[in-house]
PDB file of C-alpha atoms and ligand atoms in Angstrom:
ATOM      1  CA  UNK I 897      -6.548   8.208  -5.096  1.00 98.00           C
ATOM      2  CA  UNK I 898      -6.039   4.451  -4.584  1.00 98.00           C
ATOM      3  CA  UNK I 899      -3.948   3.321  -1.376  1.00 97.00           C
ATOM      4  CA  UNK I 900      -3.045  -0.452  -2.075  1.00 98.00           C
ATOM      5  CA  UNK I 901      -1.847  -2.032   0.812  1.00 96.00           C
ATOM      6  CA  UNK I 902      -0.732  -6.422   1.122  1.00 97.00           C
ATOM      7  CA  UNK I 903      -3.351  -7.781   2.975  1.00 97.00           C
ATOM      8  CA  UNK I 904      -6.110  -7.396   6.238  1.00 97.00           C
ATOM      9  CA  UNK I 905      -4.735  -7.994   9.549  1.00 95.00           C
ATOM     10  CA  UNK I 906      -6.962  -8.760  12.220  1.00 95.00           C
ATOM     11  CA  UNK I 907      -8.739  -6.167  13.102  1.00 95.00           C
ATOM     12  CA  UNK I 908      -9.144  -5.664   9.668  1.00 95.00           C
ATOM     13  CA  UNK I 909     -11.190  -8.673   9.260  1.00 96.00           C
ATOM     14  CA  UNK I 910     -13.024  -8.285  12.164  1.00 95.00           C
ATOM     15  CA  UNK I 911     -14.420  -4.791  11.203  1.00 95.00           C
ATOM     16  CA  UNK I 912     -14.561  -5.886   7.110  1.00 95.00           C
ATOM     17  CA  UNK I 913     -12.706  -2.991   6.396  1.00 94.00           C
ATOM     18  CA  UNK I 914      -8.676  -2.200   5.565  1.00 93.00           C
ATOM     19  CA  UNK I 915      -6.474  -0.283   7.426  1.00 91.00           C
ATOM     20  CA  UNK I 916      -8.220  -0.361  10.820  1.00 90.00           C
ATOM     21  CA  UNK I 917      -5.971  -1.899  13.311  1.00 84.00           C
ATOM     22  CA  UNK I 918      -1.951  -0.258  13.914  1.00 81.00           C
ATOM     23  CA  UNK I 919      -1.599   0.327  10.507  1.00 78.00           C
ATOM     24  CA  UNK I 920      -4.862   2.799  10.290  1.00 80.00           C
ATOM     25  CA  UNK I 921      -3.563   4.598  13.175  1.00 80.00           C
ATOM     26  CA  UNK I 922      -0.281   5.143  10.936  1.00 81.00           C
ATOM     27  CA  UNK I 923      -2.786   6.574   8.475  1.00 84.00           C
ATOM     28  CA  UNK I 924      -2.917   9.517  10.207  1.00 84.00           C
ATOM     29  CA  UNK I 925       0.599  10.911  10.101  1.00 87.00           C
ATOM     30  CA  UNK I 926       0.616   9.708   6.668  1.00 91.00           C
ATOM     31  CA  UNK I 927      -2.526  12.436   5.601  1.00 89.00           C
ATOM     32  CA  UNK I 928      -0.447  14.861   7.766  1.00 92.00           C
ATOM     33  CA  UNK I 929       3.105  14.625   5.822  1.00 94.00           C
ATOM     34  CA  UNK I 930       0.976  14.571   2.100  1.00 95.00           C
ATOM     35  CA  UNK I 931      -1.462  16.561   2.906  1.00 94.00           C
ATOM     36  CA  UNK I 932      -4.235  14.454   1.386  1.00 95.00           C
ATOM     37  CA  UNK I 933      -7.764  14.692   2.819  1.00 93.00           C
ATOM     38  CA  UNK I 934      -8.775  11.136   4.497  1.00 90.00           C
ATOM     39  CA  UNK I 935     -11.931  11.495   1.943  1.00 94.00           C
ATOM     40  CA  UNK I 936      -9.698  11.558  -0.762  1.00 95.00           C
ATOM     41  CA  UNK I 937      -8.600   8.410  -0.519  1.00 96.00           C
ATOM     42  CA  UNK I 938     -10.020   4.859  -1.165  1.00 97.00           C
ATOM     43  CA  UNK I 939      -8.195   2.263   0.646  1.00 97.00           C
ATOM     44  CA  UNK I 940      -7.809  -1.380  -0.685  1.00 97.00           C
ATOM     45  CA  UNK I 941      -5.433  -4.733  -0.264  1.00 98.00           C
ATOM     46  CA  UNK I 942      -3.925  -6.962  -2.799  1.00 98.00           C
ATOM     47  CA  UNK I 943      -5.262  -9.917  -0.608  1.00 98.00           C
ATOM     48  CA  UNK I 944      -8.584 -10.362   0.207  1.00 98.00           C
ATOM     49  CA  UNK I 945      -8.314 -12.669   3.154  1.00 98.00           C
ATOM     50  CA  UNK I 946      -6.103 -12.585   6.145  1.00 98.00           C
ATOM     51  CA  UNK I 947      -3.083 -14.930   5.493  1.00 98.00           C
ATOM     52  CA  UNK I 948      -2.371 -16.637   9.203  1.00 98.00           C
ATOM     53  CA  UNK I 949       0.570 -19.079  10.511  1.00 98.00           C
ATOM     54  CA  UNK I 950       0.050 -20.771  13.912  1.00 97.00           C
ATOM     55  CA  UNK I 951       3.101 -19.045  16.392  1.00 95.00           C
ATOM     56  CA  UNK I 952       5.918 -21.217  17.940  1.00 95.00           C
ATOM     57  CA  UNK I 953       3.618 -19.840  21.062  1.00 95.00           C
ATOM     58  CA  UNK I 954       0.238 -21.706  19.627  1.00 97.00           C
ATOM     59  CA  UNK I 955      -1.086 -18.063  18.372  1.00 96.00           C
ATOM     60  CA  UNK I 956      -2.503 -16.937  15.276  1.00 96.00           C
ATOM     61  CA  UNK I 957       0.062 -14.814  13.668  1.00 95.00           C
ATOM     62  CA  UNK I 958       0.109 -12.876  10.531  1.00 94.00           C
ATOM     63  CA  UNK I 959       2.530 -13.906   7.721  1.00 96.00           C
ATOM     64  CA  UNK I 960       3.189 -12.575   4.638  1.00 96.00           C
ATOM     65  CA  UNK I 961       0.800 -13.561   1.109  1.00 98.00           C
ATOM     66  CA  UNK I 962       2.112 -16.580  -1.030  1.00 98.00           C
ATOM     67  CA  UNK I 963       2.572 -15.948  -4.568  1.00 97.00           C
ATOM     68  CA  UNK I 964      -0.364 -18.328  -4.910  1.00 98.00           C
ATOM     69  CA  UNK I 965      -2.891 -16.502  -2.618  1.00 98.00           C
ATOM     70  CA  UNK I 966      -1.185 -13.029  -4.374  1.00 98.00           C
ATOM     71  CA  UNK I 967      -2.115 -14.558  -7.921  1.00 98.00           C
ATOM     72  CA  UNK I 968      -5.832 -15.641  -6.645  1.00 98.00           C
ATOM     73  CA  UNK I 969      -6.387 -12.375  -5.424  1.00 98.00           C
ATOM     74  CA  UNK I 970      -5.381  -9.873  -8.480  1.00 98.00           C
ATOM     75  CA  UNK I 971      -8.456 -10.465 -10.415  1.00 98.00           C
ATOM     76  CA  UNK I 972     -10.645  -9.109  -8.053  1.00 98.00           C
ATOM     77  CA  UNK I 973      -7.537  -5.963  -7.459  1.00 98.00           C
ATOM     78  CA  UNK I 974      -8.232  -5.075 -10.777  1.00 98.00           C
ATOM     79  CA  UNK I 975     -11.617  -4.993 -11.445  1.00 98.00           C
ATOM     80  CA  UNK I 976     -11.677  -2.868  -8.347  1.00 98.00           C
ATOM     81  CA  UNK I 977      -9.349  -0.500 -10.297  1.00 98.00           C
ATOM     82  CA  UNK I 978     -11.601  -0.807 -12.881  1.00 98.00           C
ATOM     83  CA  UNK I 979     -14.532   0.203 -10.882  1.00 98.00           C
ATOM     84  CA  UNK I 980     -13.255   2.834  -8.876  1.00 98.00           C
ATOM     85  CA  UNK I 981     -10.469   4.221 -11.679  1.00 98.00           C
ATOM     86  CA  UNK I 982      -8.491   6.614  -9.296  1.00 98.00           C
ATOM     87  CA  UNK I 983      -6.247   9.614 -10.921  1.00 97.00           C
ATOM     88  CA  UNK I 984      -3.207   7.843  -8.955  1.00 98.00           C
ATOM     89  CA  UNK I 985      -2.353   4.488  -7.154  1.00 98.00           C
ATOM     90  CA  UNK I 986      -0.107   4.890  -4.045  1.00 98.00           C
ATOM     91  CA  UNK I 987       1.157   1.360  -3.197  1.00 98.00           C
ATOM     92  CA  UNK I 988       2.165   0.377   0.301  1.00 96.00           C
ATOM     93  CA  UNK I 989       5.466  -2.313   0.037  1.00 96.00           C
ATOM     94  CA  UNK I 990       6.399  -4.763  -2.368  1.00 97.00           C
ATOM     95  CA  UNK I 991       3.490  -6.904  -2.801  1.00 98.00           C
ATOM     96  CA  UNK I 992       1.277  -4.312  -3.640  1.00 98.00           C
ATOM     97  CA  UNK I 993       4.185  -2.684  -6.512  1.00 98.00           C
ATOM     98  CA  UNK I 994       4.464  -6.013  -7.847  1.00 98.00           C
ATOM     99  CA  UNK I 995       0.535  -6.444  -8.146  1.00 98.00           C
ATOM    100  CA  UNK I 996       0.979  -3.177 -10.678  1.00 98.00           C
ATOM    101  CA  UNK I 997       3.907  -3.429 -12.195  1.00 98.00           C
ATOM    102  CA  UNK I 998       5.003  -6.955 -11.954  1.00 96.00           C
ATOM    103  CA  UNK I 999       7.324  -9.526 -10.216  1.00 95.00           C
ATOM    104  CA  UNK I1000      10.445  -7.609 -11.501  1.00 97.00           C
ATOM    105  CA  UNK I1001       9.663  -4.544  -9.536  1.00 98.00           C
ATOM    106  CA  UNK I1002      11.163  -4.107  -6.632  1.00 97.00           C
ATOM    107  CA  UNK I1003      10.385  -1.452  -3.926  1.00 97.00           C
ATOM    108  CA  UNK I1004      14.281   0.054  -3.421  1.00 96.00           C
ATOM    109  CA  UNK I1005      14.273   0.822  -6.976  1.00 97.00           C
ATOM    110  CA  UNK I1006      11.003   2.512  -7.396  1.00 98.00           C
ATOM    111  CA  UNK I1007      10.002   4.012  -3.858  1.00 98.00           C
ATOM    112  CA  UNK I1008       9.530   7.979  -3.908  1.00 98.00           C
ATOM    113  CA  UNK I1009       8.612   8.233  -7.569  1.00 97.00           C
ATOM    114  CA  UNK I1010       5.752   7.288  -9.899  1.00 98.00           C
ATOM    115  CA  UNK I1011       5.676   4.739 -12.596  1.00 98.00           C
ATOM    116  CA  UNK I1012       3.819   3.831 -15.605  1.00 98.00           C
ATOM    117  CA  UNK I1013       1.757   0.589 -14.903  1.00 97.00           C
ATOM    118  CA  UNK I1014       1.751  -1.552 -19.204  1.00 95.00           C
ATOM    119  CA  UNK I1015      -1.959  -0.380 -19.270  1.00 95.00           C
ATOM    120  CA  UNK I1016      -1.180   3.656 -18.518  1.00 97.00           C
ATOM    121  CA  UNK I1017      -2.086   3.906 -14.932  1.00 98.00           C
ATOM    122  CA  UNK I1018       0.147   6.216 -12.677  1.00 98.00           C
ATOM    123  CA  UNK I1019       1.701   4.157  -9.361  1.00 98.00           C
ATOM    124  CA  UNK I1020       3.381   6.242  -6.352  1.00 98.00           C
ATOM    125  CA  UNK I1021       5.437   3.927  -4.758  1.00 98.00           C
ATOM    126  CA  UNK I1022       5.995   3.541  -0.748  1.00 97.00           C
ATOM    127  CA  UNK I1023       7.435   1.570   1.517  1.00 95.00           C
ATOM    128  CA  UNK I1024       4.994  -0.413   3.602  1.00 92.00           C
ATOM    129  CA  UNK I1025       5.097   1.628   7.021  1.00 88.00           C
ATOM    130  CA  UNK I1026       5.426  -1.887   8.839  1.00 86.00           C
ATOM    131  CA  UNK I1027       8.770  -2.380   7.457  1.00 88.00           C
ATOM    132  CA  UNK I1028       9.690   0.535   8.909  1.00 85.00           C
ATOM    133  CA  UNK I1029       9.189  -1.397  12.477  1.00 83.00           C
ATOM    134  CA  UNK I1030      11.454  -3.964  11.100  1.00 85.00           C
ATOM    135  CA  UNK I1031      14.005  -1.484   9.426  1.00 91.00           C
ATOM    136  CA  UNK I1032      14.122   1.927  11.296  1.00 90.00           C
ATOM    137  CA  UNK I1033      16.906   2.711   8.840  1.00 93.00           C
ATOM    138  CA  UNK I1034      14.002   3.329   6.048  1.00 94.00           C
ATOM    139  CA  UNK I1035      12.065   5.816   8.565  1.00 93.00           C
ATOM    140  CA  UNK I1036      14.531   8.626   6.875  1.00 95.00           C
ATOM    141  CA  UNK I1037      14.049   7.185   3.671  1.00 96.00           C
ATOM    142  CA  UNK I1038      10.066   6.955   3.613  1.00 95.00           C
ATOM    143  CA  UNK I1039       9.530  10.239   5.144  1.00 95.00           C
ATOM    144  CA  UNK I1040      11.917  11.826   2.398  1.00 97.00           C
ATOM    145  CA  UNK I1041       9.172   9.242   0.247  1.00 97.00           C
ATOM    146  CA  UNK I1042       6.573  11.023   1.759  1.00 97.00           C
ATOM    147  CA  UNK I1043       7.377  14.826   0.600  1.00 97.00           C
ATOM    148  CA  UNK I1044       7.903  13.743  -2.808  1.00 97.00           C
ATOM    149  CA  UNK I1045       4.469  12.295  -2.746  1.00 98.00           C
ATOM    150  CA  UNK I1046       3.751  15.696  -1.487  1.00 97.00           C
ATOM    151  CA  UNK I1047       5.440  17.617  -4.405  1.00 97.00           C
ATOM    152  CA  UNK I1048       4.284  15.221  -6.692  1.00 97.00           C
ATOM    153  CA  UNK I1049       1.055  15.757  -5.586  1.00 96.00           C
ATOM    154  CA  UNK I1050       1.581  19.567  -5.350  1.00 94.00           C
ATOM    155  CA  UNK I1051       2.753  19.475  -9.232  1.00 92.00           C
ATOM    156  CA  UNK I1052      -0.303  17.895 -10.984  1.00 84.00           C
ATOM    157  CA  UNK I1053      -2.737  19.636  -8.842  1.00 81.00           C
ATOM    158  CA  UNK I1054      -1.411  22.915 -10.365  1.00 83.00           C
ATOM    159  CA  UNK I1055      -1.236  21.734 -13.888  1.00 79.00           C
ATOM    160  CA  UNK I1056      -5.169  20.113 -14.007  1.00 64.00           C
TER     161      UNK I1056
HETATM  162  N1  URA R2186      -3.807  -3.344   7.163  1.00 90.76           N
HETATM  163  C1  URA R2186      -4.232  -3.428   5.905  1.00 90.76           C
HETATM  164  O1  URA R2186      -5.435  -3.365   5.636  1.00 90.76           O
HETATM  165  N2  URA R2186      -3.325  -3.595   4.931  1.00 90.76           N
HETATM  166  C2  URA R2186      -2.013  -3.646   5.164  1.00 90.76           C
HETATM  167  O2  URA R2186      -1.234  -3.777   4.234  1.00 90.76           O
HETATM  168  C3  URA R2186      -1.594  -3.553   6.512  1.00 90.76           C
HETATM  169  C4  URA R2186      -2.515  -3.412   7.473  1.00 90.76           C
END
């Protein structure tokens, strides 16, 4: 199983490796509520670098992928797919829906269900736990998210 998430943070660069820093501590609760084994899942970005903006304060700051740097960045998502070819994508926010099912897609229609990507892959889509930070009204919302996954998950394991 696939996790897609936007892009490294910090920490994430400095260790070479996604989901790391605050949002790899969120990892855990997530395993807990789907009940997915840590070894089950491979864990990837849209982005391969970490997009930065210089603070009002003078600091580095994280900021959100251009639709340039998002563009740059899919050929290398999808020959990962390729290589890898997981039973099921989860994706993590809107970047990382719109990387598999295009610019259209947006995450309040199609979090808490899976889609059909135009070349047959399966996508669970999430909310990206940060913007639960920024929008504790979704923390409802993405833990309801969270046992569907669950069920979903449930479901096909029973019928392969
Ligand atoms: N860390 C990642 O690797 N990806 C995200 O989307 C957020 C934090």
């Amino acid at each position: 199983i696939m996790l897609i998430g936007e892009a490294p943070g910090r920490e994430e660069v400095q260790a070479g490796r996604p989901f790391v820093g605050k949002a790899g501590k969120n990892l855990d609760s997530f395993l807990e509520a789907t009940g997915l084994a840590r070894e089950e899942l491979y864990l990837t970005n849209v982005v391969k670098f970490r997009p930065v903006r210089i603070s009002p304060k003078g600091t580095v700051a994280n900021r959100p992928p251009t639709q340039e740097e998002i563009a740059l960045c899919i050929p290398y998502l999808e020959a990962e797919i390729g290589q890898v070819n997981p039973r099921l994508i989860l994706t993590l926010g809107n970047v990382a829906l719109q990387a598999m099912l295009g610019k259209e897609a947006k995450i309040g229609q199609y979090h808490g269900r899976a889609a059909q990507t135009a070349d047959g892959r399966t996508v669970f889509a999430l909310y990206h736990p940060a913007s639960i930070i920024y929008n504790p009204k979704l923390r409802q919302t993405y833990a309801e998210d969270l046992a569907q996954l669950r069920a979903y998950l449930t479901k096909r394991d029973k019928s392969c």
